[in-house]
Short mmCIF file of C-alpha atoms in Angstrom, two decimals:
data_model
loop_
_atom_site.label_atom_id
_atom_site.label_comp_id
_atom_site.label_asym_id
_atom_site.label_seq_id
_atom_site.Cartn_x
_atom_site.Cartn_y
_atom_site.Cartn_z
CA UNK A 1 -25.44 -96.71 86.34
CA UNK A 2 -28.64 -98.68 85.14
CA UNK A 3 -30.63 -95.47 86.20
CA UNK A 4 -28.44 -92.90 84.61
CA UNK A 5 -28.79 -94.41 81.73
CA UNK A 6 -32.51 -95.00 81.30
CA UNK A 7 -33.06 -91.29 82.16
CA UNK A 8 -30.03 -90.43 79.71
CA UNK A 9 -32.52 -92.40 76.95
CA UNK A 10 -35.73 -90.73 78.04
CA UNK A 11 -34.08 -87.33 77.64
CA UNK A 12 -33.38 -88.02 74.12
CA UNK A 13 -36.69 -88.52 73.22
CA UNK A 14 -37.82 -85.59 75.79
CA UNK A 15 -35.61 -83.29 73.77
CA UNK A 16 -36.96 -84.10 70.32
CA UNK A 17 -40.28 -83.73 71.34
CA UNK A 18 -40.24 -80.41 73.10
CA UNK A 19 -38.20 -79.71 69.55
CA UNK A 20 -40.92 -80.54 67.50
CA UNK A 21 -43.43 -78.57 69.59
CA UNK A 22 -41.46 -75.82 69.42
CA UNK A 23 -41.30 -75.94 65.65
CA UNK A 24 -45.01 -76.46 65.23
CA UNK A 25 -46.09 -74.23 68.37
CA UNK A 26 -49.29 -72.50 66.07
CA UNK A 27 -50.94 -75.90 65.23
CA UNK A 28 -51.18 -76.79 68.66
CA UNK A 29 -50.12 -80.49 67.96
CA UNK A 30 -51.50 -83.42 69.98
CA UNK A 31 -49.96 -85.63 72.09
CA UNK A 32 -50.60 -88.69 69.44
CA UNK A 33 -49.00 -86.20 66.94
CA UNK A 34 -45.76 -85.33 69.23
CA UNK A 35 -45.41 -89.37 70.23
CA UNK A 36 -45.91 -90.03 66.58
CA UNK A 37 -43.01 -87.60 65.64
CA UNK A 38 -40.18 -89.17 68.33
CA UNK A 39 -41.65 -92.60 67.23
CA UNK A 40 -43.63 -94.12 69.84
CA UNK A 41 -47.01 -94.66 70.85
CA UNK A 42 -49.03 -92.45 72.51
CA UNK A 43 -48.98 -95.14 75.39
CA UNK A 44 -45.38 -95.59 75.48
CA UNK A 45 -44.81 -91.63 75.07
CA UNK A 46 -46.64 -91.34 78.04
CA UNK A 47 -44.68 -93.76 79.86
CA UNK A 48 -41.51 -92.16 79.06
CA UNK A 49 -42.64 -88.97 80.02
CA UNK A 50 -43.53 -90.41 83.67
CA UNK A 51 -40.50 -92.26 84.03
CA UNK A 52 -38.64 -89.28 83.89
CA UNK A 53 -40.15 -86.79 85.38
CA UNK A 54 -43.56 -88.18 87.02
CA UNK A 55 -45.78 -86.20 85.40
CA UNK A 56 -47.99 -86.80 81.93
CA UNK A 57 -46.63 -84.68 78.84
CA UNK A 58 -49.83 -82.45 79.32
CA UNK A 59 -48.59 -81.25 82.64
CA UNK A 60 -45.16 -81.28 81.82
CA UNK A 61 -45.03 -79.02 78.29
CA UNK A 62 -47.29 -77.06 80.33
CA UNK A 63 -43.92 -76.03 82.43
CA UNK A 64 -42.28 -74.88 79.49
CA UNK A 65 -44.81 -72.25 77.98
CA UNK A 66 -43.96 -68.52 77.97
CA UNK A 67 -47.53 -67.93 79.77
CA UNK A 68 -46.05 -70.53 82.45
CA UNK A 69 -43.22 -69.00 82.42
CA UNK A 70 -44.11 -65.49 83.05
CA UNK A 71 -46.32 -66.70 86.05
CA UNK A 72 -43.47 -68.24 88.04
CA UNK A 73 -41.31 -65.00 87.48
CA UNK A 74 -44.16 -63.25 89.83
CA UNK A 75 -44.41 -66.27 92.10
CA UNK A 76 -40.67 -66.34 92.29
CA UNK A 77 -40.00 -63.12 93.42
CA UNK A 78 -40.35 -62.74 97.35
CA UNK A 79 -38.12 -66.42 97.55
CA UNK A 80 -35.96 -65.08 95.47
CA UNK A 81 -35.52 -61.99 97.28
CA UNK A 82 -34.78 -63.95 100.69
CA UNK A 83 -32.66 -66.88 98.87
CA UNK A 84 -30.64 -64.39 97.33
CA UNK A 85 -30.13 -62.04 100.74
CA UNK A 86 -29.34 -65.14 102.90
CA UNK A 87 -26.73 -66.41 99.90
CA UNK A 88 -24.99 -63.24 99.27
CA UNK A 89 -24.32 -62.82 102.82
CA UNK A 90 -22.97 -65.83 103.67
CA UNK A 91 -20.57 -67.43 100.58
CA UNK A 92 -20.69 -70.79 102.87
CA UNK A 93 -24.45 -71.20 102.10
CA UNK A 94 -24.59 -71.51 98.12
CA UNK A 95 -26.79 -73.73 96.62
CA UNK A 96 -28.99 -75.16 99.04
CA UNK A 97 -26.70 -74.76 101.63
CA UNK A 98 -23.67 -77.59 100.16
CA UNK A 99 -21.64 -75.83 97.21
CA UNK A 100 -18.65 -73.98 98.32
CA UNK A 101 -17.56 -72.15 94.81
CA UNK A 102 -13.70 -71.55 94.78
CA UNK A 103 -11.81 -69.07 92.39
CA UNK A 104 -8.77 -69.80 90.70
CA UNK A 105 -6.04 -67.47 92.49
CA UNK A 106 -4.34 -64.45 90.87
CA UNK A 107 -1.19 -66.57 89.66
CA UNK A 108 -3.49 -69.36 88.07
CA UNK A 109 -5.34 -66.91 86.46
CA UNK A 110 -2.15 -65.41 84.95
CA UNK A 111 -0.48 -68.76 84.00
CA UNK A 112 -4.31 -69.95 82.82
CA UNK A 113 -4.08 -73.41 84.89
CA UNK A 114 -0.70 -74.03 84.70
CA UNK A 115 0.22 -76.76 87.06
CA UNK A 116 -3.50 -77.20 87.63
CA UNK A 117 -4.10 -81.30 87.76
CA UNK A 118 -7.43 -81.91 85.68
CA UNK A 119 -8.74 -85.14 85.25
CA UNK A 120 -11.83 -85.35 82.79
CA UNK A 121 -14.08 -87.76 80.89
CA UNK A 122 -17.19 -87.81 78.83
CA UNK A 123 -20.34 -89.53 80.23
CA UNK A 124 -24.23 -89.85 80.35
CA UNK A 125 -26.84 -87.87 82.31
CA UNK A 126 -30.33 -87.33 82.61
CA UNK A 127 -29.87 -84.47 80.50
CA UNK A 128 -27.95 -85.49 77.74
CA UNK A 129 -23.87 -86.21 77.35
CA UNK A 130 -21.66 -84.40 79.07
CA UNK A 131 -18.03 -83.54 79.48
CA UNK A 132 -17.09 -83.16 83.50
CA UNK A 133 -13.51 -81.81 84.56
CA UNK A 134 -12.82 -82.03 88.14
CA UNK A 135 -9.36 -80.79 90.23
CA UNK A 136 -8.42 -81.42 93.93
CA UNK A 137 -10.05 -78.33 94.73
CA UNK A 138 -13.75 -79.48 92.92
CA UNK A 139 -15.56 -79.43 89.73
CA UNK A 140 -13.70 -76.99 87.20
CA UNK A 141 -15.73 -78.04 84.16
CA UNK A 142 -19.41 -79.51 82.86
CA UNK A 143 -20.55 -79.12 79.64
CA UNK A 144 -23.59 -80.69 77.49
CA UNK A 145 -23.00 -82.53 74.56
CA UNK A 146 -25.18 -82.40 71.18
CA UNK A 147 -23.94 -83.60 67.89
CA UNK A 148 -20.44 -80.83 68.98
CA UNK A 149 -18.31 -83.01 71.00
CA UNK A 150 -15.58 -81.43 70.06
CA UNK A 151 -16.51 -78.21 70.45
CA UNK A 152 -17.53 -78.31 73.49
CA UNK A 153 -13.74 -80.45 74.55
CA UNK A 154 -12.17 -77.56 72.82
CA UNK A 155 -14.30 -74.91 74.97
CA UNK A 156 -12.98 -76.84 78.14
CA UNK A 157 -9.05 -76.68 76.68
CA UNK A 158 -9.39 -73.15 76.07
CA UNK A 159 -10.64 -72.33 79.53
CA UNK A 160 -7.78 -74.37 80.95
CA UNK A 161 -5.38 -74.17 78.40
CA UNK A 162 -2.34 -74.39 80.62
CA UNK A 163 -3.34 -77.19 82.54
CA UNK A 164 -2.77 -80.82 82.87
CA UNK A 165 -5.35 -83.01 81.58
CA UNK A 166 -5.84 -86.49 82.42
CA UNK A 167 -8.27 -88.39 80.96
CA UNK A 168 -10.21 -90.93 83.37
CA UNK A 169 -13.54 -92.30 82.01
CA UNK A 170 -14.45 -94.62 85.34
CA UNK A 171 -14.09 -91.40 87.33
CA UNK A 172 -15.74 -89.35 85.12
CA UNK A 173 -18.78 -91.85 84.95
CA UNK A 174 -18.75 -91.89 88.87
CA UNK A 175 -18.46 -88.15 89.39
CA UNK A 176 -21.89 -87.70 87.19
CA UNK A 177 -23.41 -90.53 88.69
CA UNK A 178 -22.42 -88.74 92.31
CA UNK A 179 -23.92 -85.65 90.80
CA UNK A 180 -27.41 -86.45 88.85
CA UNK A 181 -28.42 -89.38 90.83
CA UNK A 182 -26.91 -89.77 94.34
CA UNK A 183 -27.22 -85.83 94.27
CA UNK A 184 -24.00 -85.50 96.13
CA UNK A 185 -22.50 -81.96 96.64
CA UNK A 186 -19.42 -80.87 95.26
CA UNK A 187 -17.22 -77.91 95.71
CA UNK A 188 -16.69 -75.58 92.19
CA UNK A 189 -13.42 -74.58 91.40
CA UNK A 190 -13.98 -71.51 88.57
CA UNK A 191 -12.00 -69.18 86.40
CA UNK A 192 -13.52 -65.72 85.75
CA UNK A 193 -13.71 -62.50 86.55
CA UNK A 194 -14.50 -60.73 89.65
CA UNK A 195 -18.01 -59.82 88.18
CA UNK A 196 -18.72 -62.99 86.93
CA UNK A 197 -17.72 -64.87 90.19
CA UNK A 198 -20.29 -63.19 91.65
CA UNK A 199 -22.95 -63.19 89.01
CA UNK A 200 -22.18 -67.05 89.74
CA UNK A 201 -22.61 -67.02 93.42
CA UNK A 202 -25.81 -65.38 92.82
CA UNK A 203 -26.98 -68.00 90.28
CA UNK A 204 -25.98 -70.72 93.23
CA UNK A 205 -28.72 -69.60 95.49
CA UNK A 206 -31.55 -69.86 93.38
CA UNK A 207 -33.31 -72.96 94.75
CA UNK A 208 -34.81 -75.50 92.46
CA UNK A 209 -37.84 -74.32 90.54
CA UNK A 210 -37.27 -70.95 91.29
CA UNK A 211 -36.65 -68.61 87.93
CA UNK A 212 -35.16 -65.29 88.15
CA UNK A 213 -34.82 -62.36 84.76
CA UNK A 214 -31.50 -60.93 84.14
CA UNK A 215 -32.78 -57.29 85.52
CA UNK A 216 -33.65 -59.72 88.79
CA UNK A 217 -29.64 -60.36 89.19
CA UNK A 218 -28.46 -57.16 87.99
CA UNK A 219 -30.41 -55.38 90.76
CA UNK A 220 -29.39 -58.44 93.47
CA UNK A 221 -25.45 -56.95 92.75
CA UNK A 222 -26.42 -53.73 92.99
CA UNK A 223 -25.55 -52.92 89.41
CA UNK A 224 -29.15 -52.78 88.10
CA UNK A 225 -27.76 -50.95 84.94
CA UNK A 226 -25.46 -53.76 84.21
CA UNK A 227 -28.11 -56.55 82.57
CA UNK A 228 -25.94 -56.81 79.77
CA UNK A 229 -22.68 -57.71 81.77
CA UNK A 230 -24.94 -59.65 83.54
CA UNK A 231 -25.49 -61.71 80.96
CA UNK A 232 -22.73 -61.93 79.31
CA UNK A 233 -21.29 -63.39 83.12
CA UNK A 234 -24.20 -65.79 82.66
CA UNK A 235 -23.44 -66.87 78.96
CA UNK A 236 -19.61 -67.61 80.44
CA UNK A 237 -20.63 -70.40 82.79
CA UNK A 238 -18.35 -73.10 82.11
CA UNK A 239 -20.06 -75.04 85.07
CA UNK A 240 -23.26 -76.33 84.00
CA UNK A 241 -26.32 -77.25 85.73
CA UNK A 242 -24.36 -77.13 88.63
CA UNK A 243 -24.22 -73.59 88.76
CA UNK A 244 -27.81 -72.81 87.28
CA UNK A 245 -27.71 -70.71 84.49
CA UNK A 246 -30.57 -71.88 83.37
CA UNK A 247 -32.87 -70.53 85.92
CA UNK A 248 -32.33 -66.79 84.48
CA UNK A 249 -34.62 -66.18 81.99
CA UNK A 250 -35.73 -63.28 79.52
CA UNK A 251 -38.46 -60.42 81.08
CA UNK A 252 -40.86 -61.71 78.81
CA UNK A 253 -40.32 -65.18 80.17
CA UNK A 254 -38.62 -66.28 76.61
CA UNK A 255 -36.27 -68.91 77.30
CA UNK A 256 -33.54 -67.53 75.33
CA UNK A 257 -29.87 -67.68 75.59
CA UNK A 258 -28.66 -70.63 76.90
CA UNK A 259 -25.59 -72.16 75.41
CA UNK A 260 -26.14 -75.73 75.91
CA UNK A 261 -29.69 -75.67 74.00
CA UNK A 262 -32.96 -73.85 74.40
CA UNK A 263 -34.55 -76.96 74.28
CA UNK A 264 -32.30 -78.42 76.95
CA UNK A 265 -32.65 -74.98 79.22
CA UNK A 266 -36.82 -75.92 78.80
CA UNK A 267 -36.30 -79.46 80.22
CA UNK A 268 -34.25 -78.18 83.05
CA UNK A 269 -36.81 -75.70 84.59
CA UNK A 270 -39.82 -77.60 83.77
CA UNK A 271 -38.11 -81.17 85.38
CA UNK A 272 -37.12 -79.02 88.57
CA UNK A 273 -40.15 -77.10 88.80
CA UNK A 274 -42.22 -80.31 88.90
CA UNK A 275 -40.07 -81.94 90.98
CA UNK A 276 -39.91 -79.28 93.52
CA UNK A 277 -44.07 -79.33 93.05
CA UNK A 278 -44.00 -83.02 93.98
CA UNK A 279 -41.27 -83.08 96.63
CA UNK A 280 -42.00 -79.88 98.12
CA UNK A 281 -39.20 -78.79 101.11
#
């Protein structure tokens, strides 16, 4: 819990940083002015930034630059390709071979989670707060939290309006802990639509540090004239970093369109791209 919570912290200050750069992107700010800003020294900025992610801030807002950005899409493409083959023709083999993703059947559609036991809690992670439901069947919910904490609970009721909600903080705690730092593999229990069940599956087997464009997973499904029900699928994730949303990203390599935070969609790719750099497979 110790750990979660240390890397919750550094996140914080991660956040307003890569917020400040993005604000004052044309004056090329130095690192003393960016420490300055979250309210540290340069020293202890640096720190931070190794702490969480083992890498100086140089080399990590490096990671989040459209040029960067753009790169990867081209180095990405032939693992994508072979990640995406071996995924979408085996629905055992999702994300890194652990996640099973199971859909809600036709009747709990209907009757939107009626009967449906949820148990849910709010909690820390290395990416900010969060709000984790979980069933029998596996993880049915994970949102980020800002300053919208109810929004985002009101997002979840919606989804699963029907259902039965139990609230359980120690589990809820335990399940994120599981998740962000003992990396244990759950199975995903979703609601959606046919479409964006598999827009979903797709997302699942895109490894860490490995970004794909919308147009990537529209032509993946065969529906390469579908980008903008692709993305609409995306925007509907109700499972977050879980199922990676984040790893789709604009042609242009913009990091657009994310609906936990732009800033938080920055800190995701550049943590796992550096990671995966440092710990390759």
């Amino acid at each position: 819990m110790k750990e979660i919570i240390s890397l919750h912290d550094n996140y914080k200050q991660i956040e307003k940083a890569i917020r400040y750069l993005d604000e004052n992107f044309k004056d090329h700010p130095s690192i003393d002015e960016v420490a300055k800003n979250v309210g540290m020294s340069k020293f202890h900025f640096i720190r931070v930034f190794k702490e969480y992610v083992g890498v100086t801030p140089k080399q990590f807002l490096h990671s989040v630059t459209l040029n960067y950005a753009k790169e990867h899409i081209k180095e990405s493409k032939s693992i994508l390709e072979s990640s995406l083959d071996i995924g979408l023709s085996s629905t055992s083999r999702l994300h890194e071979l652990f996640v099973n993703l199971i859909g809600v059947t036709p009747k709990e559609w209907k009757e939107k989670g009626k009967d449906v036991l949820i148990t849910y809690g709010f909690g820390q992670t290395p990416f900010g707060e969060a709000l984790i439901g979980f069933t029998d069947k596996g993880v049915c919910y994970l949102g980020f939290i800002d300053e919208n904490k109810n929004e985002i609970f009101n997002r979840f009721n919606e989804l699963w309006e029907n259902a039965n909600l139990c609230h359980d903080q120690e589990a809820a705690n335990k399940y994120l802990e599981n998740i962000f730092i003992k990396n244990k593999k759950y199975s995903l229990f979703v609601k959606g639509t046919n479409l964006q069940v598999n827009v979903w599956k797709a997302l699942l087997n895109l490894p860490n540090g490995i970004v794909a464009t919308y147009q990537d997973i529209a032509n993946y499904l065969d529906k390469p004239k579908a980008v903008r029900a692709i993305a609409s699928a995306i925007g509907r994730n109700h499972i977050g970093y879980l199922i990676p949303c984040h790893r789709v990203i604009a042609k242009s390599g913009a990091m657009s369109g994310y609906r936990w935070g732009i800033e938080r969609k920055k800190i995701l790719i550049a943590y796992e791209s550096i990671n995966k750099e440092n710990n390759p497979e």
